[in-house]
Amino acid sequence: ENNYKSFKEFSNAMKEYIDYYNNERIQAKTKWMPPV
């Protein structure tokens, strides 16, 4: 559980997580092949 000091800090963390979720996680699921 994270405690963020400001909304901006929370927003930046969400952007990083969304980027990870949409890019790196998918590659692991498809045996490291990039999305078509």
N, CA, C and O atoms as a Tinker XYZ file with bonds, in Angstrom:
   144  protein
     1  N      0.844000   -1.186000    0.000000    73     2
     2  CA     0.000000    0.000000    0.000000    64     1     3
     3  C      0.884000    1.242000    0.000000    63     2     4     5
     4  O      1.830000    1.349000    0.781000    81     3
     5  N      0.561000    2.178000   -0.890000    73     3     6
     6  CA     1.337000    3.410000   -1.005000    64     5     7
     7  C      0.559000    4.581000   -0.432000    63     6     8     9
     8  O     -0.660000    4.677000   -0.571000    81     7
     9  N      1.303000    5.467000    0.216000    73     7    10
    10  CA     0.715000    6.716000    0.693000    64     9    11
    11  C      1.349000    7.845000   -0.097000    63    10    12    13
    12  O      2.549000    8.094000    0.020000    81    11
    13  N      0.557000    8.519000   -0.892000    73    11    14
    14  CA     1.062000    9.594000   -1.735000    64    13    15
    15  C      0.857000   10.930000   -1.040000    63    14    16    17
    16  O     -0.175000   11.169000   -0.412000    81    15
    17  N      1.870000   11.809000   -1.164000    73    15    18
    18  CA     1.809000   13.105000   -0.502000    64    17    19
    19  C      0.962000   14.108000   -1.269000    63    18    20    21
    20  O      0.473000   15.078000   -0.690000    81    19
    21  N      0.786000   13.886000   -2.560000    73    19    22
    22  CA     0.005000   14.827000   -3.359000    64    21    23
    23  C     -0.666000   14.083000   -4.508000    63    22    24    25
    24  O     -0.312000   12.949000   -4.829000    81    23
    25  N     -1.636000   14.745000   -5.115000    73    23    26
    26  CA    -2.300000   14.138000   -6.266000    64    25    27
    27  C     -1.326000   13.991000   -7.422000    63    26    28    29
    28  O     -1.395000   13.008000   -8.160000    81    27
    29  N     -0.409000   14.955000   -7.599000    73    27    30
    30  CA     0.565000   14.885000   -8.689000    64    29    31
    31  C      1.453000   13.646000   -8.532000    63    30    32    33
    32  O      1.746000   12.967000   -9.516000    81    31
    33  N      1.874000   13.354000   -7.322000    73    31    34
    34  CA     2.690000   12.170000   -7.068000    64    33    35
    35  C      1.903000   10.900000   -7.408000    63    34    36    37
    36  O      2.440000    9.979000   -8.023000    81    35
    37  N      0.645000   10.857000   -7.013000    73    35    38
    38  CA    -0.218000    9.721000   -7.325000    64    37    39
    39  C     -0.417000    9.593000   -8.832000    63    38    40    41
    40  O     -0.365000    8.492000   -9.381000    81    39
    41  N     -0.644000   10.730000   -9.499000    73    39    42
    42  CA    -0.868000   10.735000  -10.941000    64    41    43
    43  C      0.354000   10.198000  -11.684000    63    42    44    45
    44  O      0.211000    9.410000  -12.620000    81    43
    45  N      1.543000   10.613000  -11.280000    73    43    46
    46  CA     2.765000   10.120000  -11.920000    64    45    47
    47  C      2.925000    8.615000  -11.716000    63    46    48    49
    48  O      3.325000    7.904000  -12.638000    81    47
    49  N      2.619000    8.136000  -10.530000    73    47    50
    50  CA     2.716000    6.702000  -10.259000    64    49    51
    51  C      1.730000    5.926000  -11.130000    63    50    52    53
    52  O      2.064000    4.855000  -11.636000    81    51
    53  N      0.527000    6.453000  -11.307000    73    51    54
    54  CA    -0.464000    5.788000  -12.153000    64    53    55
    55  C     -0.001000    5.742000  -13.605000    63    54    56    57
    56  O     -0.169000    4.721000  -14.272000    81    55
    57  N      0.578000    6.829000  -14.100000    73    55    58
    58  CA     1.077000    6.845000  -15.481000    64    57    59
    59  C      2.157000    5.792000  -15.677000    63    58    60    61
    60  O      2.168000    5.094000  -16.691000    81    59
    61  N      3.064000    5.674000  -14.713000    73    59    62
    62  CA     4.119000    4.666000  -14.810000    64    61    63
    63  C      3.526000    3.263000  -14.796000    63    62    64    65
    64  O      3.950000    2.408000  -15.574000    81    63
    65  N      2.554000    3.015000  -13.925000    73    63    66
    66  CA     1.949000    1.695000  -13.843000    64    65    67
    67  C      1.186000    1.356000  -15.119000    63    66    68    69
    68  O      1.270000    0.231000  -15.613000    81    67
    69  N      0.445000    2.322000  -15.653000    73    67    70
    70  CA    -0.313000    2.084000  -16.883000    64    69    71
    71  C      0.637000    1.781000  -18.034000    63    70    72    73
    72  O      0.356000    0.903000  -18.849000    81    71
    73  N      1.757000    2.497000  -18.114000    73    71    74
    74  CA     2.747000    2.226000  -19.160000    64    73    75
    75  C      3.291000    0.805000  -19.015000    63    74    76    77
    76  O      3.416000    0.081000  -20.003000    81    75
    77  N      3.613000    0.407000  -17.784000    73    75    78
    78  CA     4.086000   -0.954000  -17.540000    64    77    79
    79  C      3.010000   -1.978000  -17.927000    63    78    80    81
    80  O      3.295000   -2.962000  -18.609000    81    79
    81  N      1.782000   -1.735000  -17.487000    73    79    82
    82  CA     0.685000   -2.680000  -17.714000    64    81    83
    83  C      0.425000   -2.867000  -19.198000    63    82    84    85
    84  O      0.181000   -3.986000  -19.650000    81    83
    85  N      0.474000   -1.774000  -19.964000    73    83    86
    86  CA     0.152000   -1.846000  -21.386000    64    85    87
    87  C      1.309000   -2.344000  -22.241000    63    86    88    89
    88  O      1.075000   -2.846000  -23.340000    81    87
    89  N      2.533000   -2.225000  -21.781000    73    87    90
    90  CA     3.676000   -2.568000  -22.620000    64    89    91
    91  C      4.438000   -3.781000  -22.113000    63    90    92    93
    92  O      4.433000   -4.822000  -22.770000    81    91
    93  N      5.083000   -3.680000  -20.980000    73    91    94
    94  CA     5.959000   -4.754000  -20.526000    64    93    95
    95  C      5.203000   -6.009000  -20.135000    63    94    96    97
    96  O      5.644000   -7.113000  -20.457000    81    95
    97  N      4.079000   -5.872000  -19.451000    73    95    98
    98  CA     3.307000   -7.030000  -19.012000    64    97    99
    99  C      2.817000   -7.842000  -20.203000    63    98   100   101
   100  O      2.844000   -9.072000  -20.164000    81    99
   101  N      2.375000   -7.178000  -21.250000    73    99   102
   102  CA     1.876000   -7.868000  -22.440000    64   101   103
   103  C      3.004000   -8.664000  -23.096000    63   102   104   105
   104  O      2.787000   -9.784000  -23.559000    81   103
   105  N      4.202000   -8.092000  -23.138000    73   103   106
   106  CA     5.318000   -8.801000  -23.751000    64   105   107
   107  C      5.638000  -10.080000  -22.986000    63   106   108   109
   108  O      5.966000  -11.095000  -23.601000    81   107
   109  N      5.552000  -10.053000  -21.677000    73   107   110
   110  CA     5.812000  -11.258000  -20.896000    64   109   111
   111  C      4.766000  -12.322000  -21.210000    63   110   112   113
   112  O      5.093000  -13.506000  -21.288000    81   111
   113  N      3.525000  -11.914000  -21.391000    73   111   114
   114  CA     2.448000  -12.859000  -21.671000    64   113   115
   115  C      2.605000  -13.474000  -23.062000    63   114   116   117
   116  O      2.223000  -14.625000  -23.271000    81   115
   117  N      3.162000  -12.724000  -24.015000    73   115   118
   118  CA     3.310000  -13.216000  -25.390000    64   117   119
   119  C      4.737000  -13.694000  -25.661000    63   118   120   121
   120  O      5.227000  -13.616000  -26.787000    81   119
   121  N      5.384000  -14.181000  -24.625000    73   119   122
   122  CA     6.750000  -14.703000  -24.733000    64   121   123
   123  C      7.709000  -13.669000  -25.309000    63   122   124   125
   124  O      8.535000  -13.977000  -26.169000    81   123
   125  N      7.585000  -12.438000  -24.822000    73   123   126
   126  CA     8.485000  -11.324000  -25.137000    64   125   127
   127  C      8.398000  -10.855000  -26.578000    63   126   128   129
   128  O      9.316000  -10.199000  -27.071000    81   127
   129  N      7.308000  -11.183000  -27.260000    73   127   130
   130  CA     7.068000  -10.629000  -28.590000    64   129   131
   131  C      6.333000   -9.306000  -28.427000    63   130   132   133
   132  O      5.386000   -9.233000  -27.644000    81   131
   133  N      6.735000   -8.270000  -29.131000    73   131   134
   134  CA     6.017000   -6.996000  -29.013000    64   133   135
   135  C      4.623000   -7.105000  -29.613000    63   134   136   137
   136  O      4.378000   -7.959000  -30.464000    81   135
   137  N      3.708000   -6.245000  -29.174000    73   135   138
   138  CA     2.366000   -6.265000  -29.756000    64   137   139
   139  C      2.413000   -5.993000  -31.255000    63   138   140   141
   140  O      3.262000   -5.235000  -31.721000    81   139
   141  N      1.520000   -6.597000  -32.000000    73   139   142
   142  CA     1.509000   -6.427000  -33.458000    64   141   143
   143  C      0.890000   -5.095000  -33.810000    63   142   144
   144  O      0.785000   -4.755000  -34.989000    81   143
